[in-house]
XYZ file of C-alpha atoms in Angstrom:
382
model
C 133.237 98.405 118.366
C 135.294 100.350 115.800
C 133.998 103.560 114.195
C 137.129 104.082 112.060
C 137.806 102.989 108.503
C 140.585 100.395 108.230
C 143.848 101.266 106.574
C 142.810 99.940 103.151
C 139.587 101.863 103.242
C 141.366 105.077 104.274
C 143.816 104.732 101.343
C 140.978 103.949 98.969
C 139.060 107.019 100.148
C 142.159 109.185 99.693
C 142.497 107.933 96.091
C 138.870 108.658 95.400
C 139.073 112.114 96.973
C 142.040 113.167 94.951
C 140.364 111.961 91.777
C 137.124 113.845 92.563
C 138.851 117.060 93.579
C 141.112 117.148 90.545
C 138.883 115.768 87.764
C 135.243 116.154 88.771
C 134.817 119.251 90.959
C 136.447 121.692 88.431
C 134.122 120.752 85.560
C 130.902 119.584 87.275
C 128.859 122.853 87.242
C 129.886 123.842 83.685
C 129.229 120.426 82.191
C 125.937 120.078 84.105
C 124.648 123.405 82.712
C 125.693 122.611 79.158
C 124.250 119.105 79.170
C 127.663 117.695 78.180
C 128.004 113.938 78.678
C 130.955 113.251 81.063
C 132.766 110.893 78.688
C 136.193 111.671 80.155
C 135.064 111.027 83.692
C 133.551 107.680 82.582
C 136.884 106.654 81.054
C 138.549 107.421 84.362
C 135.950 105.270 86.118
C 137.127 102.459 83.876
C 140.806 103.038 84.614
C 140.109 103.050 88.361
C 138.231 99.765 88.056
C 135.036 101.254 89.486
C 132.762 99.490 87.054
C 133.880 96.281 88.784
C 132.981 97.354 92.332
C 130.484 94.564 92.899
C 132.108 91.953 90.636
C 134.346 89.214 92.075
C 138.091 89.270 91.319
C 137.805 86.003 89.345
C 135.942 88.010 86.664
C 138.305 90.938 86.881
C 136.350 93.009 89.399
C 137.395 94.887 92.554
C 134.922 92.928 94.729
C 134.803 95.808 97.260
C 133.438 95.451 100.719
C 130.225 97.346 101.153
C 131.682 100.161 103.212
C 134.173 100.852 100.454
C 131.342 100.654 97.998
C 129.547 103.374 99.981
C 132.732 105.462 100.003
C 132.781 105.527 96.194
C 129.321 107.061 96.007
C 129.876 109.463 98.863
C 133.061 110.834 97.351
C 131.776 111.042 93.755
C 128.494 112.623 94.772
C 130.391 115.201 96.775
C 131.844 116.287 93.427
C 128.797 115.673 91.116
C 125.902 113.518 92.078
C 124.825 113.086 88.453
C 127.893 111.179 87.368
C 127.576 108.850 90.388
C 124.476 107.610 88.587
C 126.636 106.106 85.860
C 128.043 103.723 88.424
C 124.891 103.339 90.522
C 122.628 101.312 88.292
C 125.595 99.465 86.796
C 126.878 98.342 90.138
C 123.605 96.921 91.433
C 122.840 95.255 88.121
C 126.288 93.671 87.927
C 125.843 92.477 91.519
C 122.477 90.937 90.568
C 123.967 89.132 87.569
C 126.763 87.729 89.772
C 124.354 86.790 92.538
C 121.638 85.181 90.456
C 122.997 84.548 86.966
C 123.773 81.176 85.466
C 127.409 80.342 85.062
C 127.154 81.048 81.360
C 125.645 84.498 82.023
C 128.413 85.301 84.544
C 131.159 84.268 82.134
C 129.506 86.032 79.188
C 128.974 89.434 80.842
C 130.898 89.960 84.095
C 134.418 90.313 82.690
C 133.385 93.056 80.243
C 131.166 94.686 82.802
C 134.107 94.758 85.274
C 136.273 96.608 82.770
C 133.542 98.968 81.625
C 133.741 97.508 78.130
C 130.093 96.855 78.725
C 127.800 98.857 80.950
C 124.439 97.957 82.383
C 121.478 99.287 84.278
C 118.143 97.956 85.423
C 114.683 98.537 83.839
C 111.939 98.211 86.454
C 109.759 101.339 86.518
C 106.944 101.720 84.030
C 104.666 104.680 83.138
C 101.924 103.030 85.220
C 104.022 101.133 87.804
C 106.708 102.712 89.945
C 106.585 101.659 93.597
C 104.104 98.833 92.746
C 106.397 96.597 90.722
C 103.869 93.817 90.835
C 101.696 96.011 88.674
C 103.999 96.083 85.703
C 102.475 95.473 82.254
C 105.512 94.569 80.198
C 104.913 90.964 79.104
C 107.206 88.206 77.805
C 105.377 85.427 76.011
C 107.238 82.158 75.384
C 107.688 81.234 71.701
C 109.854 78.146 71.386
C 113.402 79.010 72.467
C 112.596 82.716 72.718
C 110.506 85.185 74.718
C 108.603 87.860 72.783
C 108.590 91.011 74.858
C 106.180 93.950 74.574
C 105.936 96.969 76.882
C 107.639 100.169 78.070
C 109.960 101.212 80.852
C 110.717 104.728 82.122
C 113.184 106.552 84.308
C 115.947 104.223 83.215
C 119.520 105.262 84.003
C 122.288 104.250 81.575
C 119.631 103.336 79.004
C 121.644 104.483 76.033
C 124.770 102.599 77.150
C 123.418 99.430 78.759
C 124.364 96.130 77.233
C 122.763 94.004 78.558
C 119.775 95.744 80.211
C 118.022 93.563 82.789
C 114.251 94.114 82.165
C 111.607 93.061 84.684
C 108.828 91.339 82.778
C 105.649 89.439 83.395
C 106.085 85.796 82.244
C 102.830 84.491 83.687
C 99.630 85.556 85.440
C 100.318 83.353 88.464
C 99.097 84.552 91.857
C 100.373 86.158 93.963
C 101.617 88.470 91.166
C 105.312 88.422 92.149
C 105.467 84.719 91.152
C 104.776 85.739 87.590
C 107.672 88.151 87.318
C 111.053 87.351 85.725
C 114.177 89.238 84.666
C 115.448 89.113 81.083
C 118.881 90.323 79.986
C 118.168 92.273 76.803
C 121.231 93.076 74.714
C 121.730 96.379 72.983
C 120.754 96.338 69.308
C 118.088 93.693 69.684
C 115.408 94.496 67.077
C 112.381 96.214 68.641
C 114.279 97.381 71.680
C 114.366 101.198 71.481
C 115.468 104.012 73.693
C 112.733 106.369 72.759
C 113.671 109.599 74.466
C 115.683 111.277 77.186
C 113.626 112.642 80.056
C 114.138 116.298 81.058
C 115.001 116.579 84.745
C 115.249 119.107 87.527
C 118.635 117.729 88.570
C 120.598 114.425 88.384
C 122.203 115.562 85.126
C 125.292 114.102 83.650
C 123.925 110.618 83.116
C 120.985 109.908 80.856
C 117.592 108.941 82.148
C 115.311 107.579 79.457
C 112.169 105.880 78.311
C 112.470 102.441 76.697
C 110.013 100.732 74.371
C 109.950 97.020 73.630
C 107.932 95.975 70.599
C 107.973 92.306 69.644
C 111.539 91.984 71.031
C 112.745 88.381 70.740
C 115.034 87.377 73.620
C 116.523 83.919 73.785
C 115.572 81.804 76.774
C 119.202 81.584 77.835
C 118.899 85.329 78.672
C 116.456 84.608 81.523
C 118.401 85.676 84.588
C 119.174 82.490 86.586
C 117.365 80.314 84.085
C 114.204 80.022 86.189
C 110.962 81.954 85.720
C 109.241 83.663 88.631
C 112.337 84.900 90.397
C 112.399 88.430 88.995
C 110.805 90.205 91.955
C 113.248 88.608 94.438
C 116.180 89.463 92.200
C 115.049 93.116 91.796
C 114.362 93.691 95.438
C 117.688 92.221 96.531
C 119.482 94.496 94.088
C 117.509 97.516 95.365
C 118.743 96.862 98.904
C 122.245 97.398 97.674
C 121.080 100.395 95.668
C 119.700 101.977 98.813
C 123.208 101.961 100.312
C 124.560 103.801 97.298
C 121.646 106.299 97.423
C 122.306 106.917 101.121
C 125.957 107.445 100.463
C 125.207 109.828 97.564
C 123.013 111.822 99.963
C 125.869 112.063 102.428
C 128.172 113.290 99.677
C 125.751 115.957 98.541
C 125.184 117.045 102.134
C 128.927 117.251 102.807
C 129.523 119.393 99.727
C 126.685 121.756 100.787
C 128.049 122.002 104.360
C 131.607 122.629 103.155
C 130.320 125.447 100.973
C 128.280 126.964 103.795
C 131.162 126.746 106.360
C 133.551 128.482 103.912
C 131.030 131.112 103.013
C 130.302 131.818 106.689
C 133.917 132.663 107.246
C 134.241 134.887 104.170
C 130.960 136.806 103.859
C 130.700 139.899 106.050
C 127.587 141.735 107.282
C 127.485 144.679 109.689
C 131.277 144.691 109.622
C 131.683 141.078 110.828
C 131.868 137.623 109.181
C 128.426 136.113 109.207
C 129.876 133.098 110.996
C 130.108 135.317 114.103
C 126.337 135.458 114.361
C 124.581 132.826 116.423
C 121.859 132.278 113.806
C 124.482 131.023 111.336
C 126.429 129.096 113.984
C 123.243 127.189 114.941
C 122.657 126.202 111.285
C 126.203 125.015 110.925
C 125.977 122.930 114.081
C 122.707 121.358 113.029
C 124.027 120.503 109.578
C 127.288 119.021 110.869
C 125.478 116.879 113.410
C 122.952 115.515 110.959
C 125.552 114.804 108.271
C 127.749 112.820 110.661
C 124.755 110.867 111.906
C 123.781 110.046 108.285
C 127.307 109.020 107.471
C 127.557 106.636 110.374
C 124.109 105.147 109.681
C 125.108 104.632 106.004
C 128.381 102.873 106.932
C 126.492 100.793 109.545
C 123.901 99.776 106.991
C 126.595 98.906 104.425
C 128.469 96.717 106.927
C 125.290 94.796 107.872
C 123.853 94.133 104.449
C 120.271 93.958 105.828
C 117.011 95.225 104.397
C 115.674 97.361 107.227
C 119.099 98.906 107.946
C 119.515 99.890 104.289
C 116.024 101.390 104.289
C 116.784 103.377 107.452
C 120.036 104.759 106.025
C 118.482 105.691 102.701
C 115.475 107.358 104.360
C 117.482 109.283 106.964
C 120.370 110.319 104.737
C 118.154 111.532 101.923
C 115.987 113.592 104.294
C 119.197 115.078 105.738
C 120.290 116.028 102.174
C 117.016 117.875 101.587
C 117.414 119.792 104.875
C 121.132 120.503 104.614
C 120.999 121.820 101.018
C 118.153 124.195 101.972
C 119.931 125.390 105.089
C 123.234 125.873 103.261
C 121.351 127.896 100.658
C 119.961 130.068 103.442
C 123.466 130.652 104.778
C 124.396 131.887 101.300
C 121.400 134.125 101.045
C 120.713 135.308 97.500
C 124.027 133.921 96.251
C 122.792 130.434 97.021
C 120.224 130.889 94.294
C 122.858 131.824 91.741
C 124.379 129.405 89.257
C 127.712 130.942 90.053
C 127.666 128.990 93.336
C 127.395 125.233 93.776
C 124.388 125.331 96.103
C 121.679 125.591 93.483
C 122.914 122.367 91.788
C 123.088 120.501 95.085
C 119.606 121.744 95.963
C 118.275 120.355 92.630
C 120.084 117.032 93.022
C 118.949 116.333 96.639
C 115.304 115.383 95.952
C 116.191 112.390 93.781
C 117.638 110.568 96.804
C 114.257 110.788 98.552
C 112.573 109.170 95.510
C 115.061 106.785 93.877
C 115.348 103.111 94.855
C 111.933 103.403 96.464
C 110.394 106.506 97.893
C 110.971 107.402 101.543
C 107.389 106.452 102.399
C 108.154 102.993 101.075
C 111.305 102.864 103.202
C 109.265 103.651 106.268
C 106.874 100.828 105.510
C 109.803 98.420 105.014
C 111.213 99.452 108.366
C 107.874 99.190 110.168
C 107.089 95.754 108.737
C 110.439 94.331 109.770
C 109.995 95.795 113.210
C 106.500 94.284 113.581
C 107.637 90.877 112.278
C 110.662 90.788 114.586
C 113.081 90.664 111.686
C 114.856 93.697 113.126
C 114.881 95.430 116.473
C 115.980 98.754 117.824
C 118.744 98.470 120.443
C 121.123 95.664 121.286
């Protein structure tokens, strides 16, 4: 049993860390406050090949192993969780197209997606259907060689840049409901497909999160992902398993940044003539944070290496709860300064809740874990 990264993974992490420290950390807080889109960082993502993380080399991608994939999100989120979102939805959507797309769809989209010449996302959530994807109302009616799509999607990352955007739609009223769901690849500029507005957010700034409306949008039948109706739910849930690994890794990155800030502050800030790190109350907080972060990191790498549903759910659930606790405790170490925009903690504290919600709420993760335990699909222990 080896708990160390291999040599290639260590070199890859070192490259990522240098990039984040030099090009993301210095600008993150200022750009986040101003609402500035991180165009320069996105260009560097392209140069580093990160848009091709989940795309095979035959299409020009990096085809990373999943632990290296997790490293990308851990390191970038350590610098600025918001910009990690640019890669998050793109990577799971590109994986889904490669995994389930027809040969024509792969050849049409994957080379450009690998280079970042195209970007993508995934449109699942609706105003009346979040966790319950089977309850979506967006419909696609067949009309000759086309589908005519009507509906709305919300909380969509990369909405203004996605081309194509995979959209989960209802193609029939077959029961059970998941058999009537399909995924359509809607290209940017298709008449009737509109990004209606950007959603104001507590945190997770740097990438856009939008509402989408689809009004009589005509999508050719060759844009049906995989070419077979009724597979959309399976395709979406498989992609979300990968997404939960990147959410867990982002949570680890946010937690690490918060801990690093708290540790440094504990050595610098003095009270009663001594560094606050000399006081047991602060030492106990640092010890608890360090232990939880390392546990979350190991669980995330473990889940990434196993590529299994329950393990991904465990990692996402645990790591995101750790991020909530660690950012709060790190803020307490900072005292009043933790509440100031002059310090990084307030941004981390605002970013952390998203990981407990995105890619399925943590209550959903607990249900996934429990059901797999009860069915025997997974067990605790060896």
